[in-house]
Coordinates of C-alpha atoms and ligand atoms in Angstrom, one line a residue:
X262 CA 9.6 222.9 178.1
X263 CA 8.7 221.9 181.6
X264 CA 11.0 220.3 184.2
X265 CA 9.9 217.5 186.5
X266 CA 11.4 216.0 189.7
X267 CA 13.0 212.6 189.5
X268 CA 11.2 211.8 192.8
X269 CA 7.7 213.0 191.7
X270 CA 7.4 215.4 194.6
X271 CA 7.0 218.7 192.6
X272 CA 4.7 219.8 189.9
X273 CA 6.3 220.7 186.6
X274 CA 8.3 224.0 186.7
X275 CA 9.7 226.4 184.0
X276 CA 13.4 226.2 183.0
X277 CA 14.2 229.4 184.8
X278 CA 12.6 228.1 188.0
X279 CA 14.5 224.8 187.7
X280 CA 17.7 226.8 187.4
X281 CA 17.1 229.3 190.2
X282 CA 16.0 226.5 192.6
X283 CA 19.0 224.3 191.7
X284 CA 17.7 221.1 193.0
X285 CA 14.2 220.1 194.0
X286 CA 13.7 221.6 197.5
X287 CA 11.9 218.4 198.7
X288 CA 14.8 216.2 197.4
X289 CA 15.3 215.0 193.8
X290 CA 16.7 216.5 190.6
X291 CA 15.0 218.4 187.8
X292 CA 14.9 216.8 184.4
X293 CA 13.2 217.9 181.2
X294 CA 9.7 216.3 180.9
X295 CA 10.5 215.2 177.4
X296 CA 13.8 215.2 175.4
X297 CA 13.0 216.4 171.9
X298 CA 15.2 215.2 169.0
X299 CA 17.3 218.0 167.6
X300 CA 17.3 218.8 163.9
X301 CA 21.0 219.5 163.9
X302 CA 22.4 220.0 160.3
X303 CA 25.8 218.4 160.4
X304 CA 26.5 219.6 156.8
X305 CA 26.6 223.2 158.2
X306 CA 29.7 224.7 159.8
X307 CA 28.1 226.2 162.9
X308 CA 30.5 227.9 165.3
X309 CA 30.5 226.7 168.9
X310 CA 28.4 229.7 169.8
X311 CA 25.8 228.8 167.1
X312 CA 25.8 225.2 168.1
X313 CA 25.2 226.3 171.7
X314 CA 22.3 228.5 170.7
X315 CA 20.7 225.5 168.9
X316 CA 21.2 223.0 171.7
X317 CA 20.4 225.3 174.6
X318 CA 17.4 226.8 172.9
X319 CA 15.7 223.4 173.1
X320 CA 16.0 223.3 176.8
X321 CA 15.7 227.0 178.0
X322 CA 12.4 227.7 176.3
X323 CA 11.5 230.6 178.5
X324 CA 14.7 232.5 177.6
X325 CA 14.4 234.8 174.6
X326 CA 16.9 234.3 171.9
X327 CA 18.5 237.6 172.8
X328 CA 18.9 236.5 176.4
X329 CA 20.4 233.2 175.3
X330 CA 22.8 234.9 172.9
X331 CA 23.9 237.3 175.6
X332 CA 24.7 234.4 178.0
X333 CA 26.6 232.6 175.2
X334 CA 28.6 235.6 174.1
X335 CA 29.6 236.5 177.6
X336 CA 30.6 232.9 178.4
X337 CA 32.4 231.8 175.2
X338 CA 34.8 234.4 173.8
X339 CA 38.5 235.1 173.4
X340 CA 39.0 236.5 176.9
X341 CA 37.4 233.3 178.5
X342 CA 38.6 230.5 176.2
X343 CA 42.1 230.4 174.7
X344 CA 40.8 228.8 171.4
X345 CA 38.2 230.4 169.2
X346 CA 36.5 227.1 168.8
X347 CA 36.0 226.8 172.7
X348 CA 36.9 223.1 172.5
X349 CA 39.6 221.5 170.5
X350 CA 39.7 218.0 168.9
X351 CA 43.0 216.4 168.2
X352 CA 43.7 212.9 166.8
X353 CA 47.2 211.7 168.0
X354 CA 46.4 208.2 166.9
X355 CA 44.1 206.8 164.2
X356 CA 40.7 205.8 165.3
X357 CA 40.9 208.0 168.4
X358 CA 40.2 211.7 169.0
X359 CA 40.8 213.7 172.1
X360 CA 38.2 216.2 172.8
X361 CA 40.0 218.9 174.8
X362 CA 37.5 220.5 177.1
X363 CA 40.0 222.5 179.2
X364 CA 40.6 225.7 177.2
X365 CA 38.7 227.8 179.7
X366 CA 40.1 230.0 182.5
X367 CA 40.8 227.3 185.0
X368 CA 42.2 224.5 182.8
X369 CA 39.4 221.9 183.6
X370 CA 36.3 221.0 181.7
X371 CA 34.0 222.5 184.3
X372 CA 34.6 225.9 182.8
X373 CA 32.4 225.1 179.8
X374 CA 29.4 224.9 182.1
X375 CA 30.5 227.3 184.9
X376 CA 31.2 230.2 182.5
X377 CA 27.7 230.2 181.3
X378 CA 25.7 229.0 184.3
X379 CA 26.0 232.3 186.2
X380 CA 24.4 234.1 183.2
X381 CA 21.5 231.6 183.3
X382 CA 21.2 232.3 187.0
X383 CA 21.0 236.1 186.6
X384 CA 18.2 235.8 184.0
X385 CA 16.4 233.1 185.8
X386 CA 16.3 235.2 189.0
X387 CA 14.8 238.1 187.0
X388 CA 12.2 235.9 185.3
X389 CA 11.1 234.3 188.6
X390 CA 11.1 237.8 190.3
X391 CA 13.6 236.7 192.8
X392 CA 15.4 239.7 194.2
X393 CA 17.3 238.0 197.0
X394 CA 21.0 238.2 197.2
X395 CA 22.2 234.7 196.3
X396 CA 25.1 233.2 198.3
X397 CA 26.6 230.3 196.4
X398 CA 28.2 227.7 198.8
X399 CA 30.8 225.4 197.3
X400 CA 32.7 222.5 198.8
X401 CA 35.6 221.5 196.5
X402 CA 38.3 219.0 196.3
X403 CA 40.0 221.3 193.8
X404 CA 38.6 221.9 190.3
X405 CA 35.0 222.9 190.9
X406 CA 36.0 225.7 193.4
X407 CA 38.2 227.6 191.0
X408 CA 35.8 227.1 188.0
X409 CA 32.9 228.4 190.1
X410 CA 34.9 231.4 191.4
X411 CA 35.8 232.4 187.9
X412 CA 32.2 232.0 186.7
X413 CA 30.6 233.9 189.6
X414 CA 33.1 236.6 190.4
X415 CA 31.8 240.2 190.1
X416 CA 28.2 239.1 189.4
X417 CA 25.6 241.5 190.6
X418 CA 23.4 240.1 193.4
X419 CA 25.5 237.0 194.0
X420 CA 28.3 236.1 196.4
X421 CA 30.3 232.9 196.4
X422 CA 32.0 231.2 199.3
X423 CA 34.3 228.2 198.5
X424 CA 35.5 225.8 201.2
X425 CA 38.4 223.5 200.5
X426 CA 40.3 221.0 202.8
X427 CA 43.3 222.7 204.4
X428 CA 46.4 220.8 203.0
X429 CA 44.1 218.6 200.9
X430 CA 44.4 220.2 197.5
X431 CA 47.5 220.5 195.3
X432 CA 49.6 223.7 195.5
X433 CA 48.5 224.7 192.1
X434 CA 44.8 224.3 193.0
X435 CA 45.3 226.2 196.2
X436 CA 47.0 229.1 194.5
X437 CA 44.4 229.2 191.7
X438 CA 41.7 229.7 194.3
X439 CA 43.6 231.9 196.8
X440 CA 44.6 234.4 194.1
X441 CA 41.0 234.9 192.8
X442 CA 40.1 238.6 192.6
X443 CA 36.5 239.9 192.3
X444 CA 34.5 241.8 194.9
X445 CA 32.2 238.9 195.8
X446 CA 34.5 236.0 196.2
X447 CA 35.6 234.3 199.4
X448 CA 37.9 231.2 199.7
X449 CA 38.3 229.5 203.1
X450 CA 40.5 226.5 204.1
X451 CA 38.9 224.1 206.5
X452 CA 40.9 222.0 208.9
X453 CA 39.4 218.7 207.7
X454 CA 39.0 216.6 204.6
X455 CA 36.8 217.1 201.6
X456 CA 33.9 215.1 203.2
X457 CA 34.0 217.5 206.2
X458 CA 33.7 220.5 203.9
X459 CA 30.8 218.8 202.0
X460 CA 29.0 217.8 205.1
X461 CA 29.5 221.2 206.6
X462 CA 28.0 222.9 203.5
X463 CA 25.1 220.5 203.4
X464 CA 24.4 221.2 207.1
X465 CA 24.3 224.9 206.4
X466 CA 22.0 224.4 203.5
X467 CA 19.6 222.4 205.6
X468 CA 19.7 224.7 208.6
X469 CA 16.1 226.0 208.4
X470 CA 16.4 228.4 211.2
X471 CA 19.4 230.1 209.5
X472 CA 17.7 230.0 206.1
X473 CA 14.6 231.8 207.4
X474 CA 16.6 234.3 209.4
X475 CA 18.6 235.1 206.2
X476 CA 15.5 235.2 204.0
X477 CA 14.2 237.9 206.3
X478 CA 17.4 239.9 205.5
X479 CA 17.1 239.2 201.7
X480 CA 19.6 236.4 201.4
X481 CA 19.3 232.9 200.0
X482 CA 21.7 230.0 199.5
X483 CA 22.3 228.2 196.2
X484 CA 24.8 225.7 194.8
X485 CA 27.1 225.5 191.8
X486 CA 27.2 221.7 191.6
X487 CA 26.1 219.6 188.7
X488 CA 22.8 218.9 190.4
X489 CA 21.7 222.1 188.8
X490 CA 20.3 221.6 185.2
X491 CA 21.8 224.9 184.3
X492 CA 25.2 223.3 184.7
X493 CA 24.4 220.1 182.9
X494 CA 22.8 221.3 179.6
X495 CA 25.8 223.4 178.4
X496 CA 27.8 220.2 178.4
X497 CA 25.5 218.6 175.7
X498 CA 26.7 221.2 173.2
X499 CA 30.2 219.9 172.8
X500 CA 29.1 216.4 171.9
X501 CA 27.3 217.8 168.8
X502 CA 30.2 220.2 168.1
X503 CA 32.8 217.4 168.3
X504 CA 30.8 215.2 166.0
X505 CA 30.6 218.0 163.4
X506 CA 34.4 218.6 163.7
X507 CA 35.0 214.9 162.8
X508 CA 32.8 215.3 159.8
X509 CA 34.6 218.5 158.8
X510 CA 38.0 216.8 158.9
X511 CA 36.8 213.8 157.0
X512 CA 37.5 211.4 159.8
X513 CA 33.9 210.1 159.7
X514 CA 31.0 210.5 157.2
X515 CA 27.9 212.3 158.3
X516 CA 25.7 209.7 160.0
X517 CA 28.5 207.3 161.1
X518 CA 28.2 206.3 164.8
X519 CA 30.9 207.4 167.1
X520 CA 31.9 206.2 170.6
X521 CA 32.4 208.8 173.4
X522 CA 34.6 207.8 176.3
X523 CA 34.3 209.9 179.5
X524 CA 36.4 209.8 182.7
X525 CA 33.6 209.9 185.2
X526 CA 33.0 211.0 188.8
X527 CA 29.7 212.6 189.5
X528 CA 28.3 211.3 186.2
X529 CA 27.5 214.8 184.9
X530 CA 29.6 214.8 181.8
X531 CA 28.7 211.4 180.5
X532 CA 25.0 212.1 181.2
X533 CA 25.2 215.1 178.9
X534 CA 26.5 212.6 176.3
X535 CA 23.5 210.4 176.9
X536 CA 21.1 213.4 176.4
X537 CA 22.9 214.2 173.1
X538 CA 22.3 210.6 172.1
X539 CA 18.6 210.9 173.0
X540 CA 18.4 214.0 170.9
X541 CA 19.6 212.1 167.9
X542 CA 23.4 212.3 167.9
X543 CA 24.8 209.1 166.3
X544 CA 26.5 207.7 169.3
X545 CA 27.6 204.0 169.2
X546 CA 28.6 203.4 172.8
X547 CA 29.1 205.7 175.7
X548 CA 32.2 204.5 177.6
X549 CA 32.2 205.1 181.3
X550 CA 35.7 205.1 182.8
X551 CA 36.2 205.0 186.5
X552 CA 39.4 205.2 188.6
X553 CA 40.1 203.1 191.6
X554 CA 36.9 204.5 193.2
X555 CA 35.0 202.2 190.9
X556 CA 31.6 202.4 192.4
X557 CA 29.9 203.2 189.1
X558 CA 31.7 200.6 187.0
X559 CA 30.9 198.0 189.6
X560 CA 27.3 199.1 189.6
X561 CA 27.0 198.7 185.8
X562 CA 28.8 195.3 186.1
X563 CA 26.6 193.9 188.8
X564 CA 23.4 195.9 188.8
X565 CA 24.0 196.6 192.5
X566 CA 25.1 200.0 193.7
X567 CA 27.3 199.7 196.8
X568 CA 28.7 202.8 198.5
X569 CA 29.9 200.8 201.5
X570 CA 33.5 200.7 200.6
X571 CA 36.8 202.4 201.2
X572 CA 37.4 205.8 199.7
X573 CA 40.8 206.2 197.9
X574 CA 42.6 209.4 197.3
X575 CA 44.0 208.9 193.8
X576 CA 46.1 210.9 191.3
X577 CA 42.8 211.7 189.4
X578 CA 41.2 213.4 192.4
X579 CA 38.3 215.0 190.5
X580 CA 36.9 211.5 190.0
X581 CA 37.3 210.4 193.6
X582 CA 33.6 210.0 194.6
X583 CA 31.4 207.3 196.1
X584 CA 28.0 208.9 195.5
X585 CA 27.4 210.0 191.9
X586 CA 24.5 212.4 192.0
X587 CA 23.7 212.5 188.3
X588 CA 23.2 208.7 188.2
X589 CA 19.8 209.4 189.6
X590 CA 18.8 211.3 186.4
X591 CA 20.2 208.6 184.2
X592 CA 18.2 205.8 186.0
X593 CA 15.1 208.0 185.8
X594 CA 15.5 208.4 182.1
X595 CA 16.1 204.7 181.2
X596 CA 13.4 203.5 183.5
X597 CA 10.4 205.2 181.9
X598 CA 10.4 208.1 184.4
X599 CA 9.4 206.0 187.3
X600 CA 9.8 208.2 190.3
X601 CA 8.5 205.5 192.7
X602 CA 11.5 203.3 191.8
X603 CA 13.9 206.3 192.2
X604 CA 12.4 207.0 195.7
X605 CA 12.8 203.4 196.8
X606 CA 16.4 203.0 195.4
X607 CA 17.6 206.3 197.0
X608 CA 15.8 205.6 200.3
X609 CA 17.7 202.3 200.3
X610 CA 20.9 204.1 199.4
X611 CA 20.4 206.5 202.3
X612 CA 19.6 203.8 204.9
X613 CA 21.9 200.9 203.8
X614 CA 24.3 202.4 201.3
X615 CA 23.1 200.0 198.5
X616 CA 20.4 199.4 196.0
X617 CA 19.8 197.0 193.1
X618 CA 18.1 197.6 189.7
X619 CA 16.1 195.3 187.5
X620 CA 17.9 193.0 185.1
X621 CA 16.0 194.5 182.2
X622 CA 17.7 197.9 183.0
X623 CA 21.0 196.2 183.4
X624 CA 20.5 194.8 179.9
X625 CA 19.5 198.2 178.5
X626 CA 22.7 199.7 180.0
X627 CA 24.8 197.0 178.4
X628 CA 23.3 197.7 175.0
X629 CA 24.4 201.3 175.1
X630 CA 27.4 201.5 177.4
X631 CA 30.8 200.1 177.9
X632 CA 32.5 200.6 181.3
X633 CA 35.5 199.7 183.4
X634 CA 38.0 201.0 185.9
X635 CA 41.7 201.7 185.8
X636 CA 44.2 201.5 188.6
X637 CA 46.9 204.1 189.2
X638 CA 49.8 201.9 187.8
X639 CA 47.9 201.7 184.6
X640 CA 47.2 205.4 184.5
X641 CA 51.0 206.1 184.9
X642 CA 51.8 203.6 182.2
X643 CA 49.2 204.9 179.8
X644 CA 50.5 208.5 180.1
X645 CA 54.0 207.3 179.5
X646 CA 53.2 205.0 176.6
X647 CA 50.8 207.5 174.9
X648 CA 53.5 210.1 175.1
X649 CA 56.2 207.8 173.7
X650 CA 53.9 206.7 170.8
X651 CA 52.3 210.0 169.9
X652 CA 54.1 212.9 171.6
X653 CA 50.7 213.9 173.2
X654 CA 50.7 214.5 177.0
X655 CA 47.6 213.2 178.8
X656 CA 46.5 214.5 182.2
X657 CA 45.8 211.9 184.9
X658 CA 42.0 212.0 184.4
X659 CA 42.0 211.8 180.6
X660 CA 44.5 208.9 181.0
X661 CA 41.9 206.9 182.9
X662 CA 39.6 207.1 179.8
X663 CA 42.4 206.5 177.4
X664 CA 43.6 203.4 179.3
X665 CA 40.1 201.9 179.3
X666 CA 39.7 202.6 175.5
X667 CA 43.0 200.9 174.7
X668 CA 42.0 197.9 176.8
X669 CA 38.6 197.6 175.1
X670 CA 40.2 197.5 171.6
X671 CA 37.4 199.5 169.9
X672 CA 38.4 198.9 166.3
X673 CA 36.1 199.9 163.5
X674 CA 34.2 202.8 165.3
X675 CA 35.8 206.1 165.8
X676 CA 36.2 206.9 169.5
X677 CA 36.3 210.4 171.0
X678 CA 37.9 210.6 174.5
X679 CA 36.8 213.5 176.6
X680 CA 39.9 215.3 178.0
X681 CA 38.7 216.8 181.2
X682 CA 41.8 218.6 182.4
X683 CA 44.9 220.2 180.9
X684 CA 48.1 218.2 181.7
X685 CA 49.5 221.4 183.1
X686 CA 47.0 221.3 185.9
X687 CA 48.4 217.9 187.2
X688 CA 51.9 218.3 185.9
X689 CA 53.7 216.7 188.9
X690 CA 51.9 213.4 188.4
X691 CA 52.1 213.6 184.6
X692 CA 55.9 214.1 184.8
X693 CA 56.3 211.4 187.3
X694 CA 54.6 209.0 184.8
X695 CA 56.7 210.1 181.8
X696 CA 60.1 210.7 183.4
X697 CA 59.8 208.5 186.5
X698 CA 61.1 211.2 188.8
X699 CA 59.8 212.4 192.0
X700 CA 58.3 215.9 191.7
X701 CA 59.2 218.5 194.3
X702 CA 58.2 221.7 192.6
X703 CA 54.9 221.9 190.8
X704 CA 56.0 225.1 189.0
X705 CA 59.1 223.6 187.6
X706 CA 57.1 220.7 186.5
X707 CA 54.7 223.0 184.6
X708 CA 57.7 224.3 182.6
X709 CA 58.9 220.8 181.9
X710 CA 55.4 219.7 180.7
X711 CA 55.5 222.7 178.3
X712 CA 58.8 221.4 176.9
X713 CA 57.6 217.8 176.5
X714 CA 54.2 218.7 175.1
X715 CA 55.5 221.5 172.9
X716 CA 52.5 223.5 174.1
X717 CA 52.5 226.9 175.8
X718 CA 51.7 226.9 179.5
X719 CA 47.9 227.1 179.9
X720 CA 47.2 230.8 180.5
X721 CA 45.1 230.0 183.6
X722 CA 48.3 228.6 185.3
X723 CA 50.9 230.9 183.8
X724 CA 52.5 233.4 186.3
X725 CA 50.4 231.8 189.0
X726 CA 53.3 232.0 191.4
X727 CA 53.6 235.8 191.0
X728 CA 50.0 236.6 191.7
X729 CA 48.9 238.1 195.0
X730 CA 47.3 235.7 197.5
X731 CA 44.0 237.4 198.4
X732 CA 42.4 234.7 200.5
X733 CA 44.2 233.1 203.5
X734 CA 41.5 232.3 206.0
X735 CA 41.8 228.9 207.8
X736 CA 39.1 227.8 210.1
X737 CA 38.0 224.8 212.2
X738 CA 35.3 222.5 210.8
X739 CA 32.9 223.6 213.5
X740 CA 33.3 227.2 212.5
X741 CA 31.9 226.9 209.0
X742 CA 28.5 228.2 209.9
X743 CA 29.8 231.2 211.8
X744 CA 32.2 231.9 209.0
X745 CA 29.3 232.0 206.5
X746 CA 27.2 234.3 208.8
X747 CA 30.3 236.6 209.2
X748 CA 30.7 236.9 205.5
X749 CA 27.0 237.6 204.9
X750 CA 27.1 240.3 207.6
X751 CA 30.0 242.0 205.8
X752 CA 28.2 241.7 202.5
X753 CA 25.1 243.3 204.1
X754 CA 27.3 246.2 205.5
X755 CA 28.7 246.9 202.0
X756 CA 25.2 247.0 200.6
X757 CA 23.8 249.3 203.3
Ligands
PLP460 C1 34.8 217.0 187.6 C2 35.9 216.2 186.8 C3 35.6 214.9 186.3 C4 34.4 214.2 186.6 O1 33.3 214.7 185.8 P1 31.8 214.3 186.2 O2 30.9 215.1 185.4 O3 31.7 214.6 187.7 O4 31.6 212.8 186.0 C5 36.6 214.3 185.6 N1 37.8 215.0 185.3 C6 38.1 216.2 185.8 C7 39.4 216.8 185.5 C8 37.1 216.9 186.5 O5 37.4 218.1 187.0

C-alpha cells in the first residue's frame, strides 16, 4: 500500500518511508492512498496480538509477517502491559462500556502506540537503508514525554530528548520522566510554558543549517508525535478488539452498531476510530468530546475553525490544544482526497487562524459524529456521580467523554467510552472531585484512589517516589538549541 500527502506535494511512498520520514518534509501528512475493508471475523476469539497482526498487516505492506510479529511481541507482552489482553473493557453501567487503554508502562493510552512505533522505526530505517543516528525531539505537556521515553529507551541508533515546561507538569508527571533510565534518554526542563517548548522544538527541526551540519556527522531529527502514521495505525486495532469483546460477553450481537466516544485533543485517537469505521467496523456514531478548549467541537458545530481564542489550562491537560494536527487527515478523507482544499484551508489557518469548510462536509460530519464540550465543574461532578452510582473511578479526561455521553442520552445503542488515562495518574484532581478536599500530596492521593477504586496502584506509578532522579537539567528557552547540540556531541563521543 502506498501513502500520499494530504497536500499533494509528494509522490506516493512506501509504508516504511512514510514512517521513517514522519511527516511530509514539504508540509502535510501521510495517509494511505486507499483504505481497504478488513475481513475481520468477529466470531473468532483473536488475542490482541492476533488482532494487531490483522489490522497492521493491511497498512504496513512492506513489512514481512515475521517483522510485524516481532514488533507486536516486543510491544505487547506481560512486561509492558499489566493485563494479558493489553486493553480492558468494563461495563459499570448498562449500555456503556469503558475501554481502558491505560494498562501500559506510563498509565496513559499513548503507550499502545508508543510501545510499538519504535519497532516500526527500526525496521523502516533498515528498509529505507537509512543508517543515520536518529534524534527524537519531543515537547510535552506531560503524557507524551514519558510514553515516548519508555518506547524509545535503549533502542539502537536512536536517542530521545524530551523538553517539558519547568513547573508546568504535575509532580507525578515530572517524576515519571525524571526517573527514566536507559542509555539514550535525556529529559530537560525549560523555563517557559508548553508553547515555548513546542516552538523551540519546531525551530530546531526547521533549522536547515543545523540539520545539514548534523547530517554530515550522521545524525537526523525525527518526531514521536501523532503526525507519524506509525503512531496512528496501532490505535485502529483496539476499536476492532473492543467490538469483539462486546460480542464475546453477549453485550451486543455480531453486526450491531456501536458508538465510540473519545476524549479528544490532537484528534489522533478518534481518527483511528474513523479509519476502523472505514474498514468496515460497525460504528454507529463517533462521539468527539472536548474540554473547555473546545476548538474542535465549535468547528463541528459551525463549520468554521477558529484558533484565535484564549488557551485554558484545564484539569484534563492532555486535551488542552488549539491546533489539532490530525484533523487535516480527517478532512482530507471526507473530502474526496482534495489536496487543493487542504492547502487553501491550512494556508488560511496559518495566516489568519481560521478557515471554513463546505456545508456538504458539515452535513457529512453530522451524519457520522456527535460532538460537544464539557466544562470543569461538569467534569468534577461527573467523576463524583459516576463513582457514587457505580464505584468506578474515572480520570479527568475519561470524565469529559463520560459527561458528554450522559448529556447526549444515547439510549438504544451501546456506547464505548475510550478511557485515555488511569485515574491514578491524575489522582489529586480525581480525589478533589470525589471527596471535595484540597489535595496537597499527590502520593497520598494515589493511595487513597487505590482504596476508593479497590484497584491496585498502577505499576507505572507505584514506588515512583523511591526511584532515583536521573535527569535534573533546567535550561532557559533560548538555550534549547545549544542543549540539543551538546547532547548530540556527547552521543557522538560515546560512539567514537
Ligand atoms: C493525548 C491524550 C488525549 C488526547 O488524544 P488525541 O489523540 O490527541 O486526541 C486524551 N487523554 C489523554 C489522557 C491523553 O494523554
